[in-house]
Amino acid sequence: MIYEGKAITVKALESGIVELKFDLKGESVNKFNRLTLNELRQSVDAIKADASIKGVIVSSGKDVFIVGADITEFVDNFKLPDEELVAGNLEANKIFSDFEDLDVPTVAAINGIALGGGLEMCLAADYRVMADSARIGLPEVKLGIYPGFGGTVRLPRLIGTDNAVEWIAAGKENRADDALKVGAVDAVVSGDKLQAAALDLIKRAISGELDFRAKRQPKLEKLKLNAIEQMMSFETAKGFVAGQAGPNYPAPVEAIKTIQKAANFGRDKALEVEAAGFVKLAKTSVAESLIGLFLNDQELKKKAKAHDEIARDVKLSAVLGAGIMGGGIAYQSASKGTPILMKDIREEGIQMGLNEASKLLGKRVEKGRMTPAQMADALNAIRPTMSYGDFGNVDIVVEAVVENPKVKQAVLAEVEAAVKEDTILASNTSTISISLLAKALKRPENFVGMHFFNPVHMMPLVEVIRGEKSSDVAIATTVAYAKKMGKNPIVVNDCPGFLVNRVLFPYFGGFSKLLSFGVDFVRIDKVMEKFGWPMGPAYLSDVVGIDTGHHGRDVMAEGFPDRMAVEGRTAVDVMYEANRLGQKNGKGFYAYETDKRGKPKKVVDPEAYELLKSIVVEQRELSDEDIINTMMIPLCLETVRCLEDGIVETAAEADMGLIYGIGFPPFRGGALRYIDSVGVAEFVALGDKYADLGALYQPTEKLREMAKNGQTFFG
């Protein structure tokens, strides 16, 4: 053994050939943490000092190669002063460069995922051989940063500027065949032949058949583009990527600028340019929010996994109520491998559900994500029925009938009599109390809420709602089924609106306030979209459905009369009474026309302005900042209340629920991280400033206490 550590070993394979193996003890994956970097330093030094070594193969002892840097250590590192952070980054890069500069050929044998620092380790090798099932990429822009271990330097010199910009700015994982096509790897083989292929490459390099020094040289020099080629390549790329990324995500464009700045330098000077730009991005609020979002997502997955121990396996499911929602649920279940019965009382309902599932599956085939044979299998896994005859073997039933408590209770009691004693019943309700619905059941312990968001196939969140009598097994089984469907489940406790809708309606309450002050709804939409929302509140109301919003508002007003009850008529009342229901009937705040692709396109409708005049109580001149605060304060404070009331267990779950469920701007990290970014004390002061707008704007006593003690939600 030449070197042995807790993350890396270096041992002889054959005469003169050694294997540098990453195998981090106590972890399921390899990652670059402080320990691994320190051991890589020692490993490279040990190889350098051993004159008998003629070649090095880099491999992994796990199913993945290296997943990247340890994100949990980023948070601490990024708080260091700029100079210290730059120095630390260059010190880490020196290890990769020293490995690259070894006087012997090196080959990376990529057996599985190699992302971020994992791919950058491979780029420092002379040759790369990749298993056909592996994936490689530089996803750092998704965290608001860009590659910091030489990725912006080595990749453009290896695969060309245009390809490198595409890989780095998109941040996606790339398949083996695509990596081979652009020259990111030198060979692709089946996984069982990876070791043999790596050995063959290294032997050919040792014998002189392959010139490893010539292969290495371009990575050490400046980019092979003249001044005009550079200008054309980089300026075009910056313009295109800026348009794709938008103004709130600076990392992709900054990555291109860094490649451009370093284009005329050799490796070592180019790495200094990369380090300076990396630190600049690391200090942004966007990076802080996106890294926080990633860590929250990891926490969510960990919590969901904890349910696996007691969850029952769902081999057959059912959905009650076909239509668009039922069809979407059926599609999601069948396409992810769980057969499902789809029941409705009407033949046309069944047909609508099947059409929806068929349409969604067809789109997957069109995009090459599914073969026609797989589509046929998925459709065959959806069994339409108008009776309960086949329900005896169902493990979970999702009720998705009309949002009316009496109808739901009747349907749930009916299905309970047709299923096994341990079958889980789940209601896809958006607002109705699970404990209330459970009163109609003989086995309320088997009953939970399972709230899907529309459209089902696109929205990643599922709220799993615990009623007063829901058992742990029922919750765990529903969470496991949601995961199996490819969703991100969050367990919340029962209350009107649960988490997401309870928080969303105060946001709409802020919108109503603005309209009552005579503010133009088109302006409000533009301001909130600029803030980062995918659509403004007027457009969102139309997409959700004015009737749905009207009903939901009444439920929330009944549940929280102290702050959500409204006096007098509102904009939603006016639209509802005029039968302007939004996109579903072509008229809401906006009117809707069909575009060339057959999709609804919103246009301003003078009639909407005329209707809204009746609800204006006073004309106020408000700034864009006033609009943002009027909308955001009630949403954020209701999220605080949900956490304080125990509706949701952690700040991470609250924030991820809003990002996954209603498109809260990811670069702002969620409502609670947004409060942290403003400053808890400053946010409390902001609430007090707008307190005349009502109880929704009044900070809680606990939040005041947090402000007084200098506490944050994410310390």
XYZ file of C-alpha atoms in Angstrom:
715
model
C 0.000 0.000 0.000
C 1.511 3.311 -1.089
C -1.041 5.428 0.797
C -4.034 4.582 3.009
C -6.514 7.061 4.409
C -10.202 7.259 5.323
C -11.253 8.576 1.909
C -8.451 7.568 -0.467
C -6.092 4.638 -0.926
C -3.213 4.269 -3.391
C -2.094 0.724 -4.119
C -0.239 -1.171 -6.840
C -2.335 -2.884 -9.519
C 0.382 -4.202 -11.788
C 4.069 -3.523 -12.160
C 4.460 0.268 -12.130
C 0.698 0.973 -12.336
C -1.133 2.215 -9.226
C -4.795 2.819 -8.462
C -5.825 5.966 -6.608
C -9.224 4.952 -5.247
C -11.830 7.273 -3.715
C -13.877 5.409 -1.085
C -15.013 7.700 1.723
C -15.613 5.606 4.845
C -18.990 5.927 6.576
C -20.636 7.579 3.548
C -22.749 6.163 0.717
C -21.088 8.495 -1.815
C -17.683 10.074 -2.430
C -17.483 13.847 -2.034
C -14.801 16.481 -1.703
C -14.821 17.492 1.944
C -11.806 18.773 3.904
C -10.735 15.220 4.741
C -10.823 14.071 1.099
C -8.927 17.133 -0.141
C -6.250 16.691 2.543
C -5.869 13.014 1.634
C -5.687 13.837 -2.085
C -2.801 16.191 -1.248
C -1.014 13.400 0.618
C -1.788 10.829 -2.109
C -0.372 13.033 -4.882
C 2.740 13.704 -2.795
C 3.196 9.967 -2.152
C 2.880 9.157 -5.887
C 5.283 11.964 -6.767
C 7.872 10.628 -4.311
C 7.752 7.045 -5.652
C 10.018 6.736 -8.710
C 8.800 3.202 -9.461
C 5.320 4.445 -10.448
C 4.790 4.629 -14.224
C 1.053 5.352 -14.429
C -2.007 6.161 -12.264
C -5.638 5.047 -12.606
C -8.196 7.059 -10.612
C -11.238 5.015 -9.575
C -14.108 4.836 -7.106
C -14.995 2.158 -4.567
C -18.650 3.195 -4.625
C -21.506 3.071 -7.157
C -20.889 6.732 -7.956
C -17.543 8.272 -8.864
C -17.613 11.574 -6.901
C -20.801 13.619 -6.466
C -18.920 16.899 -5.998
C -17.934 19.101 -3.092
C -19.507 18.712 0.348
C -22.172 21.431 0.241
C -22.563 21.465 4.030
C -19.009 22.784 4.296
C -19.729 25.533 1.727
C -21.923 27.446 4.152
C -19.100 27.872 6.668
C -16.402 28.497 4.044
C -18.385 31.197 2.262
C -18.491 33.282 5.443
C -14.688 33.682 5.390
C -13.143 36.992 4.266
C -12.621 37.245 0.487
C -8.823 36.970 0.620
C -8.998 33.878 2.827
C -11.582 32.248 0.584
C -9.528 32.954 -2.572
C -6.369 31.594 -0.895
C -8.203 28.425 0.218
C -9.599 27.910 -3.256
C -6.162 28.273 -4.893
C -4.651 25.917 -2.334
C -7.226 23.254 -3.272
C -6.569 23.921 -6.962
C -2.843 23.403 -6.414
C -3.625 19.791 -5.485
C -5.470 19.204 -8.787
C -2.681 20.931 -10.735
C 0.015 18.871 -9.001
C -1.915 15.732 -9.901
C -2.168 16.986 -13.496
C 1.574 17.711 -13.549
C 2.672 14.219 -12.430
C 5.486 12.946 -14.615
C 3.458 9.839 -15.509
C 0.221 9.306 -17.479
C -3.085 9.348 -15.585
C -6.497 7.870 -16.443
C -9.825 8.504 -14.694
C -12.149 5.470 -14.726
C -15.632 6.998 -14.347
C -17.962 4.263 -13.100
C -20.944 6.405 -12.077
C -22.012 9.987 -11.427
C -19.131 12.486 -11.588
C -20.451 15.961 -10.876
C -18.837 19.286 -9.987
C -15.549 18.591 -8.252
C -15.921 14.948 -9.284
C -15.751 15.855 -12.969
C -13.032 18.444 -12.261
C -10.918 15.631 -10.790
C -11.407 13.704 -14.036
C -10.511 16.767 -16.132
C -7.170 16.969 -14.324
C -6.336 13.442 -15.568
C -4.780 12.928 -19.020
C -7.422 10.448 -20.186
C -10.984 9.629 -19.194
C -12.794 6.344 -19.780
C -16.481 6.245 -18.864
C -19.035 3.529 -18.142
C -21.991 3.766 -20.538
C -24.404 4.163 -17.600
C -22.454 7.014 -15.957
C -23.345 10.725 -16.004
C -21.016 13.712 -15.799
C -21.564 17.445 -15.460
C -20.837 20.741 -13.741
C -24.109 21.708 -11.990
C -22.713 24.523 -9.815
C -24.824 27.277 -11.448
C -27.865 25.640 -9.844
C -26.354 26.686 -6.509
C -25.735 30.254 -7.650
C -21.984 29.705 -8.179
C -19.796 28.221 -10.917
C -17.093 25.482 -10.958
C -14.254 26.329 -8.581
C -11.793 23.440 -8.966
C -10.632 24.351 -12.479
C -13.794 23.525 -14.422
C -13.990 26.884 -16.204
C -10.315 26.531 -17.171
C -9.875 22.903 -18.238
C -13.241 22.144 -19.867
C -13.099 24.903 -22.565
C -9.533 23.898 -23.431
C -10.618 20.275 -23.687
C -13.961 20.381 -25.542
C -13.989 23.902 -27.028
C -15.548 27.107 -25.777
C -19.062 26.657 -27.190
C -19.485 23.159 -25.772
C -18.003 24.169 -22.408
C -20.283 27.214 -22.127
C -23.300 25.007 -22.827
C -22.249 22.447 -20.201
C -21.386 24.996 -17.512
C -24.223 27.512 -18.081
C -26.925 24.812 -18.276
C -25.506 22.840 -15.343
C -27.070 19.606 -16.585
C -25.875 16.010 -16.304
C -24.555 14.579 -19.566
C -24.788 11.009 -20.830
C -21.734 9.003 -21.814
C -22.444 9.108 -25.560
C -22.792 12.917 -25.483
C -19.580 13.248 -23.452
C -17.711 11.118 -26.008
C -19.136 13.107 -28.916
C -17.685 16.426 -27.679
C -14.406 14.916 -26.483
C -14.983 15.227 -22.730
C -14.045 11.538 -22.432
C -11.792 9.348 -24.571
C -13.696 6.057 -24.423
C -17.065 4.658 -23.341
C -17.441 1.012 -22.336
C -19.885 -1.137 -20.395
C -19.388 -0.978 -16.633
C -17.924 -4.481 -16.393
C -15.166 -3.551 -18.861
C -14.209 -0.213 -17.259
C -11.172 -1.434 -15.316
C -9.785 -3.320 -18.326
C -10.267 -0.291 -20.598
C -8.519 2.003 -18.113
C -5.596 -0.432 -17.834
C -5.345 -0.673 -21.607
C -5.209 3.124 -21.958
C -2.572 3.540 -19.266
C -0.383 0.786 -20.742
C -0.560 2.361 -24.199
C 0.470 5.700 -22.686
C 3.335 4.132 -20.716
C 4.623 2.311 -23.823
C 4.630 5.570 -25.786
C 1.911 4.486 -28.213
C -0.130 7.380 -26.818
C 1.581 10.725 -26.140
C 0.137 11.724 -22.783
C 2.198 14.944 -22.598
C 0.823 16.159 -25.917
C -2.683 15.244 -24.711
C -2.132 17.245 -21.523
C -0.545 20.335 -23.100
C -3.690 22.192 -24.346
C -5.042 22.268 -20.768
C -1.919 24.160 -19.647
C -2.062 26.840 -22.356
C -4.329 29.711 -23.331
C -7.478 29.085 -25.368
C -6.865 28.558 -29.082
C -9.142 31.387 -30.261
C -8.037 34.657 -31.832
C -9.448 38.009 -30.687
C -12.282 38.092 -33.250
C -13.274 34.464 -32.564
C -13.286 35.205 -28.825
C -15.496 38.260 -29.227
C -17.993 36.446 -31.453
C -18.107 33.354 -29.259
C -18.347 35.021 -25.846
C -20.577 37.998 -26.673
C -23.109 35.794 -28.468
C -23.066 33.300 -25.596
C -23.513 35.992 -22.935
C -26.512 37.475 -24.731
C -28.221 34.123 -25.214
C -27.515 32.804 -21.697
C -28.578 36.086 -20.050
C -31.919 35.767 -21.857
C -32.346 32.173 -20.681
C -31.199 32.655 -17.071
C -32.927 35.988 -16.426
C -31.694 38.841 -14.244
C -32.048 37.007 -10.922
C -29.559 34.219 -11.656
C -26.134 35.773 -12.362
C -23.960 32.627 -12.172
C -24.302 31.346 -15.790
C -23.282 34.698 -17.310
C -20.515 35.197 -14.721
C -19.116 31.781 -15.687
C -18.879 32.892 -19.331
C -17.235 36.177 -18.306
C -14.674 34.202 -16.301
C -13.839 31.909 -19.236
C -13.504 35.036 -21.390
C -11.210 36.838 -18.900
C -8.987 33.761 -18.589
C -8.889 32.966 -22.323
C -5.476 34.516 -22.939
C -3.785 33.035 -19.878
C -2.136 29.699 -19.186
C -3.609 27.344 -16.606
C -2.201 28.808 -13.359
C -3.113 32.430 -14.098
C -6.501 31.312 -15.452
C -7.172 29.488 -12.159
C -6.563 32.757 -10.301
C -9.199 34.452 -12.477
C -11.621 31.589 -11.734
C -10.986 31.828 -7.970
C -11.629 35.592 -7.863
C -14.939 35.264 -9.735
C -15.963 32.218 -7.699
C -15.583 34.126 -4.423
C -17.571 37.059 -5.812
C -20.516 34.742 -6.566
C -20.154 32.813 -3.312
C -20.884 36.018 -1.394
C -24.192 36.754 -3.160
C -27.612 36.353 -1.536
C -28.611 34.218 -4.551
C -25.890 31.654 -3.768
C -26.872 31.677 -0.091
C -30.535 31.071 -0.981
C -29.895 28.370 -3.601
C -27.410 26.495 -1.407
C -29.923 26.759 1.439
C -32.597 25.419 -0.903
C -30.373 22.450 -1.799
C -29.751 21.688 1.899
C -33.484 22.022 2.641
C -34.224 19.590 -0.177
C -31.735 17.109 1.310
C -33.457 17.479 4.692
C -36.830 16.840 3.069
C -35.578 13.671 1.374
C -34.060 12.490 4.659
C -37.355 13.043 6.502
C -39.329 11.290 3.760
C -36.933 8.331 3.875
C -37.461 7.988 7.639
C -41.036 6.860 6.891
C -39.820 3.876 4.830
C -39.385 1.592 7.871
C -43.123 1.339 8.616
C -44.612 2.135 5.197
C -46.594 -0.582 3.440
C -45.771 -1.353 -0.170
C -48.320 0.030 -2.640
C -48.710 -2.519 -5.443
C -52.108 -1.335 -6.682
C -53.710 2.077 -6.209
C -56.990 3.717 -7.205
C -58.277 7.207 -7.894
C -61.911 8.221 -7.402
C -63.097 10.880 -9.823
C -61.538 10.894 -13.267
C -61.472 14.144 -15.213
C -58.332 16.286 -15.534
C -57.127 15.854 -11.933
C -57.940 12.132 -11.731
C -56.351 11.552 -15.135
C -53.235 13.415 -14.002
C -52.960 11.297 -10.847
C -53.528 8.103 -12.858
C -50.853 9.132 -15.366
C -48.345 9.935 -12.614
C -48.890 6.618 -10.848
C -48.877 4.430 -13.973
C -45.915 6.168 -15.620
C -43.850 5.564 -12.462
C -44.737 1.875 -12.310
C -47.732 1.554 -9.963
C -50.905 0.201 -11.656
C -54.015 2.220 -10.829
C -57.805 1.851 -11.068
C -59.589 5.008 -12.217
C -63.230 5.150 -11.126
C -65.924 7.615 -12.056
C -69.711 7.524 -12.024
C -69.913 8.889 -15.586
C -68.574 7.409 -18.814
C -67.560 10.893 -20.034
C -65.540 11.409 -16.822
C -63.646 8.173 -17.476
C -62.994 9.238 -21.056
C -61.744 12.646 -19.956
C -59.336 11.022 -17.467
C -58.021 8.571 -20.058
C -57.619 11.368 -22.609
C -55.608 13.404 -20.085
C -53.321 10.451 -19.262
C -52.930 9.588 -22.948
C -52.091 13.212 -23.842
C -49.407 13.426 -21.125
C -47.869 10.079 -22.111
C -47.920 11.108 -25.772
C -45.914 14.234 -24.937
C -43.260 12.074 -23.249
C -42.991 9.958 -26.407
C -42.713 13.107 -28.574
C -39.834 14.369 -26.421
C -38.019 11.030 -26.553
C -38.452 10.392 -22.818
C -40.523 7.272 -23.406
C -40.872 4.692 -26.175
C -44.274 3.919 -27.745
C -44.065 0.477 -26.101
C -43.544 2.075 -22.671
C -46.490 4.386 -23.340
C -48.667 1.368 -24.142
C -47.564 -0.342 -20.895
C -48.381 2.781 -18.873
C -51.831 3.141 -20.483
C -52.528 -0.535 -19.831
C -51.629 0.072 -16.166
C -54.606 2.475 -15.910
C -57.783 0.405 -15.538
C -61.000 2.436 -15.934
C -64.047 1.285 -13.986
C -67.503 2.496 -12.977
C -67.879 0.086 -10.061
C -66.034 -0.934 -6.878
C -65.820 -4.546 -8.048
C -62.011 -4.545 -8.368
C -61.268 -2.538 -5.224
C -60.673 -5.582 -2.975
C -56.910 -5.627 -3.676
C -56.222 -1.892 -3.674
C -53.547 -0.659 -1.204
C -54.338 3.065 -1.380
C -57.275 5.052 -2.778
C -56.925 8.731 -3.694
C -60.294 10.499 -3.614
C -60.359 13.388 -6.122
C -64.053 14.296 -6.387
C -65.607 17.765 -6.183
C -64.377 20.075 -3.354
C -67.504 19.698 -1.211
C -67.324 18.143 2.280
C -70.686 16.335 2.086
C -69.937 14.822 -1.337
C -66.450 13.772 -0.234
C -67.737 12.207 3.013
C -70.373 10.215 1.113
C -67.846 8.935 -1.447
C -65.231 8.078 1.198
C -67.759 6.122 3.326
C -68.860 4.262 0.190
C -65.329 3.248 -0.835
C -64.354 2.303 2.735
C -66.972 -0.453 2.571
C -65.453 -1.831 -0.665
C -61.759 -2.066 0.293
C -59.567 -4.166 2.596
C -59.437 -3.288 6.292
C -55.886 -1.939 5.972
C -56.358 0.027 2.717
C -55.312 3.655 3.074
C -57.838 6.286 1.998
C -56.440 9.680 0.982
C -58.396 12.803 0.070
C -56.995 15.122 -2.579
C -58.544 18.164 -0.951
C -56.977 21.610 -1.059
C -58.814 23.206 1.871
C -61.253 20.883 3.692
C -60.287 19.604 7.158
C -59.122 15.974 7.138
C -60.416 15.486 10.698
C -63.851 16.699 9.561
C -63.919 14.327 6.571
C -62.763 11.458 8.806
C -65.987 11.689 10.855
C -67.789 9.803 8.070
C -65.403 6.809 8.352
C -65.320 3.685 10.515
C -61.507 3.457 10.281
C -60.314 7.087 10.537
C -56.817 5.840 11.423
C -56.469 4.729 7.777
C -57.395 8.156 6.433
C -55.063 11.031 5.448
C -54.967 14.008 3.113
C -52.944 13.760 -0.105
C -53.043 17.162 -1.763
C -51.712 17.204 -5.324
C -51.126 20.517 -7.089
C -52.388 21.280 -10.568
C -51.123 20.328 -13.129
C -50.212 17.077 -11.367
C -47.493 16.030 -13.828
C -45.606 19.331 -13.457
C -45.957 20.326 -9.806
C -43.392 18.525 -7.611
C -45.130 18.937 -4.235
C -47.609 16.655 -2.491
C -48.899 17.730 0.921
C -49.569 14.658 3.084
C -51.994 15.835 5.770
C -52.218 14.218 9.191
C -55.732 14.303 10.665
C -56.453 13.920 14.396
C -56.754 10.126 14.061
C -54.404 9.387 11.117
C -51.989 6.572 12.041
C -48.229 6.685 11.525
C -48.524 3.743 9.117
C -51.121 5.580 7.006
C -48.898 8.675 6.843
C -45.765 6.629 6.074
C -47.469 4.619 3.315
C -48.841 7.774 1.668
C -45.413 9.455 1.828
C -43.808 6.361 0.263
C -46.439 6.289 -2.506
C -45.896 9.995 -3.242
C -42.142 9.374 -3.525
C -42.783 6.392 -5.791
C -44.807 8.745 -8.001
C -41.753 11.003 -8.303
C -43.135 13.695 -5.988
C -41.673 15.576 -3.025
C -43.972 14.871 -0.065
C -44.177 17.157 2.978
C -46.140 16.007 6.028
C -48.299 18.772 7.497
C -50.871 18.862 10.274
C -54.546 19.535 9.676
C -55.912 23.078 9.502
C -57.919 25.063 6.926
C -55.794 25.301 3.784
C -53.037 23.147 5.349
C -49.663 24.792 4.605
C -49.598 26.057 1.021
C -53.130 27.394 0.608
C -53.179 28.785 4.135
C -50.119 30.854 3.167
C -51.306 31.662 -0.360
C -54.623 33.252 0.614
C -53.058 36.051 2.698
C -50.947 36.805 -0.410
C -54.183 37.106 -2.408
C -55.515 39.205 0.502
C -52.663 41.645 -0.124
C -53.619 41.675 -3.806
C -57.228 42.548 -2.908
C -55.975 45.427 -0.721
C -53.989 46.868 -3.615
C -56.971 46.650 -5.979
C -59.152 48.412 -3.384
C -56.597 51.255 -3.470
C -57.041 51.550 -7.241
C -53.712 49.982 -8.226
C -53.680 48.555 -11.773
C -53.602 44.725 -11.637
C -51.361 44.586 -14.734
C -48.817 46.747 -12.915
C -49.053 44.511 -9.820
C -48.406 41.441 -11.988
C -45.354 43.066 -13.584
C -43.905 44.148 -10.225
C -44.340 40.701 -8.649
C -42.960 38.925 -11.730
C -39.928 41.212 -11.588
C -39.633 40.282 -7.901
C -39.292 36.690 -9.094
C -42.717 35.035 -9.139
C -43.422 32.935 -12.268
C -46.706 34.832 -12.694
C -48.341 37.785 -10.981
C -51.377 37.409 -8.661
C -54.017 38.427 -11.245
C -52.711 35.935 -13.796
C -52.313 33.267 -11.085
C -55.952 33.823 -10.012
C -57.061 33.241 -13.598
C -54.955 30.083 -13.941
C -56.155 28.626 -10.606
C -59.761 29.622 -11.376
C -61.690 32.544 -9.891
C -64.374 30.146 -8.601
C -61.712 28.023 -6.873
C -60.221 31.150 -5.307
C -63.664 32.390 -4.243
C -64.481 29.098 -2.520
C -61.042 28.832 -0.926
C -61.216 32.372 0.411
C -64.534 31.616 2.151
C -63.076 28.455 3.730
C -60.033 30.390 4.964
C -62.208 33.264 6.265
C -64.248 30.761 8.288
C -61.079 29.092 9.618
C -59.207 32.288 10.509
C -61.894 34.986 10.916
C -59.624 37.287 12.950
C -57.398 38.042 9.954
C -58.794 36.402 6.803
C -62.452 37.457 6.978
C -63.200 40.306 4.559
C -65.713 43.117 4.788
C -67.608 44.191 1.700
C -67.168 43.007 -1.862
C -63.726 42.249 -3.254
C -62.256 41.907 -6.746
C -62.782 38.126 -6.583
C -66.488 38.642 -5.775
C -66.878 41.015 -8.724
C -65.211 38.589 -11.154
C -67.117 35.588 -9.778
C -70.502 37.353 -9.998
C -69.737 38.378 -13.604
C -68.967 34.708 -14.398
C -65.385 35.628 -15.262
C -63.782 32.419 -13.966
C -60.327 32.807 -15.533
C -58.712 30.624 -18.167
C -61.371 27.912 -17.844
C -64.020 30.079 -19.540
C -61.773 32.581 -21.317
C -62.356 35.616 -19.084
C -61.039 36.641 -15.676
C -58.834 39.562 -14.789
C -57.561 39.095 -18.331
C -59.329 37.798 -21.421
C -57.831 34.770 -23.178
C -57.206 34.069 -26.838
C -55.689 30.919 -28.343
C -52.153 31.307 -29.691
C -50.606 29.487 -32.675
C -49.717 26.498 -30.485
C -53.263 26.221 -29.184
C -52.388 27.587 -25.739
C -54.317 30.358 -23.943
C -52.720 33.790 -24.327
C -53.732 36.587 -21.956
C -54.801 39.994 -23.246
C -55.933 43.103 -21.363
C -59.730 43.421 -21.289
C -61.294 46.892 -20.671
C -64.386 45.198 -19.201
C -62.300 43.916 -16.262
C -61.185 47.454 -15.429
C -64.784 48.647 -15.559
C -65.889 45.937 -13.115
C -63.056 46.671 -10.683
C -64.019 50.350 -10.330
C -66.853 49.300 -7.996
C -64.508 47.911 -5.343
C -62.070 50.846 -5.121
C -62.465 52.417 -1.647
C -59.740 55.058 -2.045
C -57.048 56.012 -4.537
C -53.519 55.601 -3.177
C -50.261 56.400 -4.925
C -48.044 53.420 -4.115
C -44.435 52.678 -5.068
C -43.249 49.321 -6.413
C -41.760 48.680 -2.971
C -45.183 49.299 -1.387
C -46.715 46.776 -3.793
C -44.083 44.141 -2.915
C -44.493 44.710 0.824
C -48.302 44.668 0.658
C -48.133 41.287 -1.106
C -45.200 39.667 0.719
C -45.686 40.640 4.390
C -48.940 38.668 4.894
C -47.563 35.627 3.033
C -44.384 35.587 5.123
C -46.166 36.178 8.437
C -48.655 33.368 7.741
C -45.696 31.058 7.045
C -44.298 32.077 10.444
C -47.655 31.239 12.048
C -47.742 27.808 10.345
C -44.342 27.039 11.852
C -45.336 28.368 15.288
C -48.648 26.451 15.218
C -46.870 23.181 14.373
C -48.673 22.827 11.025
C -45.254 22.207 9.559
C -42.360 20.852 11.621
C -39.342 22.763 10.299
C -38.446 26.021 8.569
C -36.900 23.970 5.750
C -40.203 22.167 5.074
C -42.165 25.426 5.177
C -39.898 27.100 2.624
C -39.693 24.077 0.320
C -43.485 23.724 0.411
C -43.816 27.247 -0.990
C -41.100 26.779 -3.611
C -42.484 23.428 -4.817
C -46.171 24.289 -4.342
C -46.657 27.881 -5.522
C -43.408 28.783 -7.280
C -41.963 31.055 -4.580
C -38.839 32.570 -6.221
C -36.086 29.961 -5.609
C -33.304 32.565 -5.652
C -34.970 34.107 -2.569
C -34.939 30.732 -0.789
C -38.500 30.682 0.608
C -40.580 32.915 2.896
C -38.595 32.298 6.082
C -35.223 32.669 4.394
C -36.585 35.865 2.833
C -37.329 37.179 6.345
C -33.768 36.227 7.345
C -32.368 38.084 4.320
C -34.345 41.234 5.167
C -33.386 40.807 8.848
C -35.902 39.553 11.434
C -35.926 42.863 13.338
C -36.224 44.820 10.094
C -39.093 42.583 8.937
C -40.952 43.126 12.214
C -40.530 46.879 11.745
C -41.849 46.510 8.186
C -44.957 44.714 9.480
C -45.544 47.509 11.994
C -45.178 50.096 9.216
C -48.066 48.494 7.281
C -50.100 47.520 10.370
C -52.990 49.799 9.325
C -53.754 47.274 6.555
C -55.078 44.774 9.118
C -54.272 41.754 11.264
C -52.481 39.911 8.435
C -49.688 42.506 8.706
C -49.129 42.227 12.459
C -46.010 40.234 13.485
C -46.482 37.451 16.040
C -45.161 37.792 19.589
C -42.691 34.959 18.990
C -41.311 36.744 15.911
C -40.899 39.914 17.987
C -39.040 37.834 20.555
C -36.778 36.403 17.829
C -36.035 39.938 16.622
C -35.217 41.059 20.155
C -32.838 38.102 20.691
C -31.145 38.422 17.291
C -32.385 34.960 16.207
C -32.929 33.737 12.628
C -34.851 30.857 11.058
C -31.700 29.481 9.428
C -28.824 30.123 11.843
